[in-house]
Each structure stands twice: as C-alpha cells, then as structure tokens.
Tab-separated table of C-alpha atoms in Angstrom:
chain	number	residue	atom	x	y	z
Y	193	MET	CA	163.859	-55.143	-37.217
Y	194	PHE	CA	165.208	-53.102	-34.308
Y	195	PHE	CA	167.285	-50.112	-35.379
Y	196	ARG	CA	170.985	-50.806	-34.791
Y	197	GLN	CA	171.868	-47.104	-34.891
Y	198	LEU	CA	169.851	-44.013	-34.060
Y	199	SER	CA	170.087	-40.315	-34.889
Y	200	VAL	CA	167.273	-38.250	-33.358
Y	201	TYR	CA	166.019	-34.952	-34.766
Y	202	ARG	CA	163.264	-32.561	-33.726
Y	203	LEU	CA	160.876	-31.806	-36.567
Y	204	GLU	CA	160.339	-28.039	-36.849
Y	205	SER	CA	157.932	-28.178	-39.788
Y	206	GLU	CA	154.460	-29.679	-39.534
Y	207	CYS	CA	154.306	-33.465	-39.496
Y	208	PRO	CA	153.059	-34.706	-42.871
Y	209	ASP	CA	149.741	-36.503	-43.173
Y	210	PHE	CA	150.664	-40.161	-43.544
Y	211	SER	CA	148.136	-40.893	-46.287
Y	212	THR	CA	149.395	-37.931	-48.304
Y	213	LEU	CA	152.981	-38.970	-47.605
Y	214	ASN	CA	152.313	-42.506	-48.848
Y	215	THR	CA	150.921	-41.142	-52.113
Y	216	ALA	CA	153.893	-38.801	-52.565
Y	217	LEU	CA	156.482	-41.530	-51.971
Y	218	LYS	CA	154.625	-43.970	-54.205
Y	219	GLU	CA	155.126	-41.554	-57.100
Y	220	HIS	CA	158.915	-41.780	-56.703
Y	221	PRO	CA	159.657	-45.514	-56.278
Y	222	PHE	CA	163.138	-46.937	-56.395
Y	223	SER	CA	164.321	-48.441	-59.668
Y	224	PRO	CA	167.717	-50.051	-60.332
Y	225	THR	CA	170.449	-48.118	-62.105
Y	226	ARG	CA	170.684	-48.326	-65.856
Y	227	PRO	CA	174.002	-49.567	-67.340
Y	228	GLN	CA	175.474	-46.061	-67.703
Y	229	GLN	CA	173.826	-44.560	-64.619
Y	230	ALA	CA	176.077	-43.941	-61.613
Y	231	GLU	CA	173.305	-43.650	-58.994
Y	232	SER	CA	169.606	-44.280	-58.497
Y	233	VAL	CA	167.602	-43.153	-55.437
Y	234	GLY	CA	163.945	-43.825	-54.671
Y	235	TRP	CA	161.492	-45.043	-52.042
Y	236	GLN	CA	160.994	-48.668	-51.116
Y	237	THR	CA	157.806	-50.145	-49.657
Y	238	ALA	CA	157.854	-50.273	-45.851
Y	239	ILE	CA	155.294	-53.057	-45.486
Y	240	GLY	CA	153.298	-54.955	-48.106
Y	241	GLU	CA	152.523	-52.465	-50.884
Y	242	GLN	CA	152.548	-49.472	-48.541
Y	243	TYR	CA	155.369	-46.941	-48.612
Y	244	VAL	CA	154.427	-45.690	-45.137
Y	245	HIS	CA	154.057	-48.112	-42.246
Y	246	GLU	CA	152.254	-46.439	-39.331
Y	247	THR	CA	152.015	-47.801	-35.785
Y	248	ASP	CA	150.755	-45.739	-32.841
Y	249	GLY	CA	151.338	-42.376	-34.504
Y	250	ALA	CA	154.788	-43.244	-35.843
Y	251	ALA	CA	155.455	-43.863	-39.543
Y	252	ARG	CA	158.409	-45.809	-40.948
Y	253	ILE	CA	159.703	-45.040	-44.444
Y	254	VAL	CA	162.588	-46.540	-46.420
Y	255	LEU	CA	164.856	-44.775	-48.905
Y	256	GLN	CA	166.707	-47.120	-51.274
Y	257	ARG	CA	169.913	-46.206	-53.102
Y	258	GLU	CA	171.941	-48.057	-55.713
Y	259	GLU	CA	175.285	-46.938	-57.048
Y	260	ARG	CA	177.753	-48.127	-59.649
Y	261	SER	CA	181.198	-47.137	-58.471
Y	262	VAL	CA	184.349	-47.100	-60.585
Y	263	PRO	CA	187.556	-46.237	-58.687
Y	264	SER	CA	188.727	-42.755	-59.678
Y	265	SER	CA	192.297	-44.027	-59.969
Y	266	VAL	CA	191.216	-46.548	-62.631
Y	267	VAL	CA	189.398	-43.855	-64.612
Y	268	ARG	CA	192.322	-41.453	-64.340
Y	269	ASP	CA	194.950	-44.023	-65.368
Y	270	MET	CA	192.975	-45.257	-68.391
Y	271	ALA	CA	192.206	-41.698	-69.492
Y	272	ASP	CA	195.868	-40.699	-69.132
Y	273	GLN	CA	196.968	-43.705	-71.208
Y	274	ARG	CA	194.600	-42.794	-74.033
Y	275	LEU	CA	195.658	-39.161	-73.956
Y	276	LEU	CA	199.311	-40.186	-73.977
Y	277	ALA	CA	198.759	-42.501	-76.951
Y	278	ARG	CA	197.451	-39.642	-79.077
Y	279	ALA	CA	199.767	-36.956	-77.689
Y	280	GLY	CA	202.179	-37.366	-80.600
Y	281	THR	CA	199.656	-35.985	-83.089
Y	282	THR	CA	197.657	-33.531	-80.978
Y	283	GLY	CA	200.250	-32.238	-78.503
Y	284	GLU	CA	199.736	-31.681	-74.774
Y	285	PRO	CA	196.035	-32.116	-73.896
Y	286	SER	CA	194.198	-29.192	-72.329
Y	287	LYS	CA	192.394	-29.368	-68.994
Y	288	ALA	CA	189.063	-29.553	-70.807
Y	289	GLU	CA	190.296	-32.471	-72.930
Y	290	LYS	CA	191.436	-34.334	-69.807
Y	291	ILE	CA	188.034	-33.890	-68.183
Y	292	ALA	CA	186.209	-34.967	-71.351
Y	293	MET	CA	188.373	-38.093	-71.660
Y	294	ARG	CA	187.786	-39.077	-68.042
Y	295	ASP	CA	184.044	-38.615	-68.483
Y	296	ALA	CA	184.129	-40.805	-71.591
Y	297	VAL	CA	186.114	-43.520	-69.800
Y	298	LEU	CA	183.727	-43.436	-66.836
Y	299	LEU	CA	180.691	-43.916	-69.112
Y	300	GLU	CA	182.478	-46.819	-70.781
Y	301	LEU	CA	183.302	-48.540	-67.487
Y	302	LEU	CA	180.024	-47.952	-65.620
Y	303	PRO	CA	178.155	-50.879	-67.262
Y	304	GLN	CA	180.905	-53.192	-65.981
Y	305	ALA	CA	180.696	-51.871	-62.403
Y	306	PHE	CA	178.874	-54.053	-59.893
Y	307	PRO	CA	175.796	-52.207	-58.512
Y	308	ARG	CA	175.613	-51.908	-54.730
Y	309	GLN	CA	172.399	-51.216	-52.831
Y	310	SER	CA	171.777	-49.732	-49.409
Y	311	ASN	CA	168.768	-48.295	-47.645
Y	312	THR	CA	168.076	-45.773	-44.909
Y	313	GLN	CA	165.055	-46.210	-42.686
Y	314	ALA	CA	163.430	-43.310	-40.861
Y	315	ILE	CA	160.549	-43.046	-38.439
Y	316	ILE	CA	158.436	-39.900	-38.165
Y	317	ASP	CA	157.016	-39.754	-34.633
Y	318	THR	CA	153.998	-37.431	-34.596
Y	319	LYS	CA	153.474	-37.763	-30.835
Y	320	ASN	CA	156.813	-36.129	-30.073
Y	321	GLN	CA	157.484	-34.177	-33.303
Y	322	GLN	CA	160.653	-36.220	-33.851
Y	323	VAL	CA	162.392	-37.996	-36.721
Y	324	TRP	CA	164.571	-41.038	-36.095
Y	325	PHE	CA	167.117	-42.312	-38.604
Y	326	ASP	CA	168.681	-45.767	-38.472
Y	327	THR	CA	172.083	-44.323	-39.357
Y	328	LEU	CA	174.781	-42.106	-37.893
Y	329	THR	CA	176.081	-41.052	-41.317
Y	330	ALA	CA	175.388	-37.392	-42.041
Y	331	THR	CA	175.271	-37.873	-45.832
Y	332	LYS	CA	172.559	-40.552	-45.549
Y	333	ILE	CA	170.477	-38.354	-43.251
Y	334	GLU	CA	170.883	-35.387	-45.581
Y	335	ARG	CA	170.001	-37.483	-48.637
Y	336	THR	CA	166.814	-38.783	-47.000
Y	337	SER	CA	165.813	-35.305	-45.829
Y	338	ASN	CA	166.415	-33.818	-49.271
Y	339	GLN	CA	164.258	-36.495	-50.879
Y	340	LEU	CA	161.444	-35.822	-48.404
Y	341	ARG	CA	161.722	-32.089	-49.044
Y	342	GLU	CA	161.434	-32.692	-52.784
Y	343	GLN	CA	158.413	-34.954	-52.391
Y	344	ILE	CA	156.370	-33.122	-49.720
Y	345	GLY	CA	157.770	-29.575	-49.646
Y	346	GLN	CA	158.156	-28.262	-46.096
Y	347	TRP	CA	160.707	-30.300	-44.142
Y	348	ARG	CA	162.840	-28.701	-41.424
Y	349	MET	CA	164.566	-30.472	-38.559
Y	350	VAL	CA	167.358	-29.916	-36.033
Y	351	PRO	CA	169.378	-32.346	-33.862
Y	352	PHE	CA	167.234	-33.290	-30.873
Y	353	PHE	CA	170.089	-33.312	-28.362
Y	354	GLY	CA	171.473	-30.027	-29.690
Y	355	VAL	CA	175.155	-29.212	-29.334
Y	356	GLN	CA	175.568	-29.721	-25.593
Y	357	ASP	CA	178.671	-31.343	-24.153
Y	358	ILE	CA	177.414	-34.898	-23.759
Y	359	SER	CA	180.958	-36.130	-23.161
Y	360	ALA	CA	180.936	-34.296	-19.807
Y	361	HIS	CA	177.864	-36.281	-18.749
Y	362	LEU	CA	179.467	-39.543	-19.857
Y	363	ALA	CA	182.591	-38.791	-17.826
Y	364	SER	CA	180.481	-37.861	-14.819
Y	365	TRP	CA	178.647	-41.180	-14.976
Y	366	LEU	CA	181.908	-43.109	-15.271
Y	367	LEU	CA	183.507	-41.303	-12.346
Y	368	GLY	CA	180.387	-41.282	-10.217
Y	369	THR	CA	176.962	-42.879	-10.570
Y	370	PRO	CA	174.920	-43.328	-13.759
Y	371	PRO	CA	171.428	-41.786	-13.727
Y	372	THR	CA	168.412	-43.768	-12.599
Y	373	GLY	CA	167.345	-46.297	-15.201
Y	374	PHE	CA	170.808	-46.623	-16.738
Y	375	ASP	CA	173.738	-48.926	-15.995
Y	376	ILE	CA	177.300	-48.667	-17.285
Y	377	GLY	CA	178.149	-51.321	-19.861
Y	378	GLU	CA	181.507	-52.827	-20.757
Y	379	GLY	CA	182.779	-50.530	-23.494
Y	380	ALA	CA	184.063	-46.983	-23.881
Y	381	LYS	CA	186.160	-44.794	-26.141
Y	382	LEU	CA	188.274	-41.946	-24.781
Y	383	VAL	CA	189.900	-39.224	-26.858
Y	384	ASP	CA	192.759	-36.835	-26.171
Y	385	LEU	CA	191.761	-33.569	-27.803
Y	386	ARG	CA	195.245	-32.101	-27.372
Y	387	GLU	CA	197.346	-34.869	-28.905
Y	388	GLY	CA	194.731	-36.750	-30.902
Y	389	GLY	CA	195.187	-40.098	-29.172
Y	390	THR	CA	192.374	-42.545	-28.434
Y	391	VAL	CA	191.790	-45.352	-25.961
Y	392	THR	CA	189.129	-47.962	-26.745
Y	393	VAL	CA	188.046	-50.637	-24.287
Y	394	SER	CA	185.498	-53.443	-24.630
Y	395	LYS	CA	184.267	-56.305	-22.475
Y	396	LEU	CA	185.770	-54.564	-19.462
Y	397	ALA	CA	184.067	-53.994	-16.133
Y	398	LEU	CA	183.673	-50.234	-15.792
Y	399	PRO	CA	184.736	-48.007	-14.189
Y	400	ASP	CA	188.210	-49.527	-14.585
Y	401	PRO	CA	191.102	-47.850	-12.696
Y	402	HIS	CA	193.106	-47.384	-15.910
Y	403	VAL	CA	190.150	-45.714	-17.638
Y	404	VAL	CA	189.592	-43.451	-14.636
Y	405	ALA	CA	193.286	-42.515	-14.679
Y	406	HIS	CA	193.006	-41.442	-18.330
Y	407	LEU	CA	190.024	-39.258	-17.443
Y	408	HIS	CA	191.933	-37.565	-14.649
Y	409	GLU	CA	194.753	-36.919	-17.121
Y	410	GLY	CA	192.387	-34.871	-19.269
Y	411	MET	CA	190.991	-37.335	-21.801
Y	412	LYS	CA	187.298	-37.002	-22.733
Y	413	VAL	CA	184.689	-39.724	-23.098
Y	414	ASP	CA	183.658	-39.941	-26.747
Y	415	GLN	CA	181.556	-43.111	-26.453
Y	416	LEU	CA	180.136	-45.087	-23.544
Y	417	GLU	CA	178.144	-48.297	-23.532
Y	418	LEU	CA	174.974	-48.088	-21.443
Y	419	ILE	CA	172.159	-50.436	-20.519
Y	420	TRP	CA	168.693	-48.886	-20.297
Y	421	ARG	CA	166.227	-50.457	-17.840
Y	422	GLU	CA	167.903	-53.811	-18.504
Y	423	GLN	CA	166.033	-53.834	-21.830
Y	424	ILE	CA	168.315	-52.143	-24.375
Y	425	ARG	CA	172.093	-52.112	-24.600
Y	426	PHE	CA	173.608	-49.291	-26.670
Y	427	THR	CA	176.612	-47.009	-27.069
Y	428	LEU	CA	175.954	-43.317	-26.507
Y	429	ARG	CA	178.273	-41.032	-28.476
Y	430	ALA	CA	179.358	-37.531	-27.518
Y	431	ASP	CA	177.468	-36.139	-30.538
Y	432	GLY	CA	174.170	-37.611	-29.294
Y	433	GLY	CA	174.059	-40.571	-31.651
Y	434	LEU	CA	173.258	-44.076	-30.448
Y	435	ALA	CA	175.272	-46.977	-31.878
Y	436	LYS	CA	175.319	-50.762	-31.457
Y	437	ILE	CA	171.704	-50.854	-30.249
Y	438	LYS	CA	170.590	-54.290	-29.151
Y	439	SER	CA	167.493	-55.336	-27.255
Y	440	THR	CA	167.806	-57.783	-24.375
Y	441	GLU	CA	165.609	-60.736	-23.501
Y	442	LEU	CA	163.734	-58.530	-21.027
Y	443	LEU	CA	162.243	-56.535	-23.905
Y	444	ASP	CA	159.441	-58.978	-24.687
Y	445	THR	CA	158.440	-59.287	-28.325
Y	446	ASP	CA	154.959	-60.632	-27.678
Y	447	ASP	CA	153.156	-60.588	-24.343
Y	448	SER	CA	150.622	-63.159	-25.544
Y	449	GLY	CA	153.266	-65.781	-26.182
Y	450	GLU	CA	151.652	-66.674	-29.519
Y	451	MET	CA	153.765	-67.258	-32.602
Y	452	ILE	CA	153.180	-64.937	-35.588
Y	453	ASP	CA	153.463	-66.715	-38.943
Y	454	ASP	CA	152.616	-63.800	-41.251
Y	455	ALA	CA	155.706	-61.741	-42.139
Y	456	ASP	CA	153.820	-58.427	-42.318
Y	457	GLN	CA	152.126	-59.055	-38.976
Y	458	GLN	CA	155.494	-59.811	-37.427
Y	459	LEU	CA	156.953	-56.646	-38.939
Y	460	ASP	CA	154.054	-54.642	-37.522
Y	461	ALA	CA	154.509	-56.182	-34.065
Y	462	ASP	CA	158.253	-55.542	-34.135
Y	463	GLN	CA	157.735	-51.915	-35.105
Y	464	ARG	CA	155.197	-51.362	-32.321
Y	465	LEU	CA	157.656	-52.790	-29.823
Y	466	MET	CA	160.534	-50.691	-31.140
Y	467	VAL	CA	158.561	-47.442	-31.270
Y	468	GLY	CA	157.330	-47.837	-27.709
Y	469	ALA	CA	160.782	-48.656	-26.351
Y	470	LEU	CA	162.682	-45.972	-28.279
Y	471	ARG	CA	160.151	-43.290	-27.351
Y	472	GLN	CA	160.756	-43.930	-23.672
Y	473	LEU	CA	164.516	-44.320	-24.076
Y	474	ILE	CA	164.799	-41.010	-25.936
Y	475	GLN	CA	162.686	-39.276	-23.291
Y	476	ASP	CA	164.803	-40.702	-20.465
Y	477	LEU	CA	167.992	-39.587	-22.210
Y	478	ALA	CA	166.545	-36.109	-22.752
Y	479	ASN	CA	165.725	-35.886	-19.042
Y	480	VAL	CA	169.228	-36.813	-17.866
Y	481	LEU	CA	171.029	-34.710	-20.474
Y	482	LYS	CA	169.006	-31.506	-20.240
Y	483	ASP	CA	170.569	-28.205	-19.221
Y	484	ASN	CA	172.164	-29.172	-15.887
Y	485	THR	CA	175.950	-29.238	-16.062
Y	486	PRO	CA	177.468	-32.399	-14.576
Y	487	THR	CA	180.241	-32.252	-12.031
Y	488	HIS	CA	183.061	-34.772	-11.726
C-alpha cells in the first residue's frame, strides 16, 4: 500500500476532527457515471466501511473519479459532417449552432464511451499539520482539496518545501557528499534551462564523470534518485515532489514475524508502517533542505 509518489503540503487551517470528517465524506460517496454523464467524483471507503482510516494521528482518505471521454476530434468531425449535410437548406451555420451541434453529438456519444476510474489517496497528519498526496499531478491535488473544502469548509494548505531551489542541493550532493542518512542512487535527470535539452540516466553509478561534466557546463539537476537510511529508495524532484518511491527489505513490515490473514488488519499494519517511515523521511528532508544555501 506504500505511496509510489508523494506531494507534501503544510496545512494552514485547523486539522479536521476525524469522526466529523468521516461523517462528511460518507454523505458524498462515489457513484459511477450515468450513460450521459461525463464525470463523477466522490469518496471511497478507506478501510472496511470507514471513509477515514486513522493510524497514530494520521488519517487516510480516498477520492474516486470516473470519466467518460470522447475525443474532441471525433465530436468535431461528426458535428461538422452533420452541419455540412444541412448547409444547403440553412446556409452557413453560426458559432452558436456549431457549439449546439457539438454538444448534441457529445451527449449522443457519451453512453458509448468506456468509463475510466482513478483514485487519489491523501493522508492528513495531525502530528505535523501536514497533508500528503499520493500524486504529483497538480489537477488531482486541486480536485481533492476542492472536494474537502466543499465537504468540511475551512481547508488551506501550501507546499511544504516552499519554492526554494532544491536543484542546487541536488547538484551539491552529486558533486560533493550527500547529507547524513542519504545515499545517491543510480538515476538522475539534468535540464539545460537555456536550450531546453535534457539528459536522463538510469542504472548508472553516480556521480558519473559525464554527468559531472554536464553540471559544470551549466545544466541543472531536475531529478535525483536517493536512498534514505537504506530503507526507502525514491527520486527527489526539483519542485519538492517524491517519485518512484519503493521500500527496501530493511523496512520491516512486521516485527513480530507473524502472518496477517485479515485484509483490513494488513492494510492497517501497512499504513502504520508507511506513516512512521514517511514522517521521518519528510523531517529528514526538511532538515537538509532548510534555508542554508549549498555550495558546489
């Protein structure tokens, strides 16, 4: 259940009471799209029949979305054909008639469109006044935040890592020594802000002389794979997002060694493990990225 991606925000409004939040989300459950409905958004249960799954002061919620998508080119072409077929009797169609025809065609085609579902998980961490999203896509984060604002009212948050130049830190670690607790992985992405070029490397022992040469030529580090305390491997992006998160064998799933047969119990154990690890990882990243300006 470990998040594969992570966007961290600082919650500036008061953390919601989890019992109240569960009731609010339960009143807006997800339901599939109707035949002529383009989109449906609602909350999915996080565990059992509960819409909020709390472990150690952190609550996980799940927003579900389903959409029926018809390519705009298909709608436009079919609408144009129908308008052309009747052009001989009505003359050149107006802009309003074109829009009305395209809307009519879209409603006709929507029932034939295959519905696609996706979900966005978020964890509200009351201990640190943070919100974690399992996505790096701004539209998904905004959609989830808007839904929360509609359901519970006050909801304000800002990026936890701010707008600092993380790429400068990444370059410093590549050219020098990574901070305590972190090791350089085997992947990186460099960008040339002047000419727009990129260099992507993977499964390469870093720092590689060719990568270092690109840095000295003025390229910036946009992404760098790191290993945290030998427990989590991830790619840190210049915008503060974490991608390709994967736990290692050193991050034990169960200290007791006992097998868990119940799916909900396993989900609860996995969430406890993830919350504890990500809390410490985020704190360690905050410590090494805060205010001091790195030098190459």
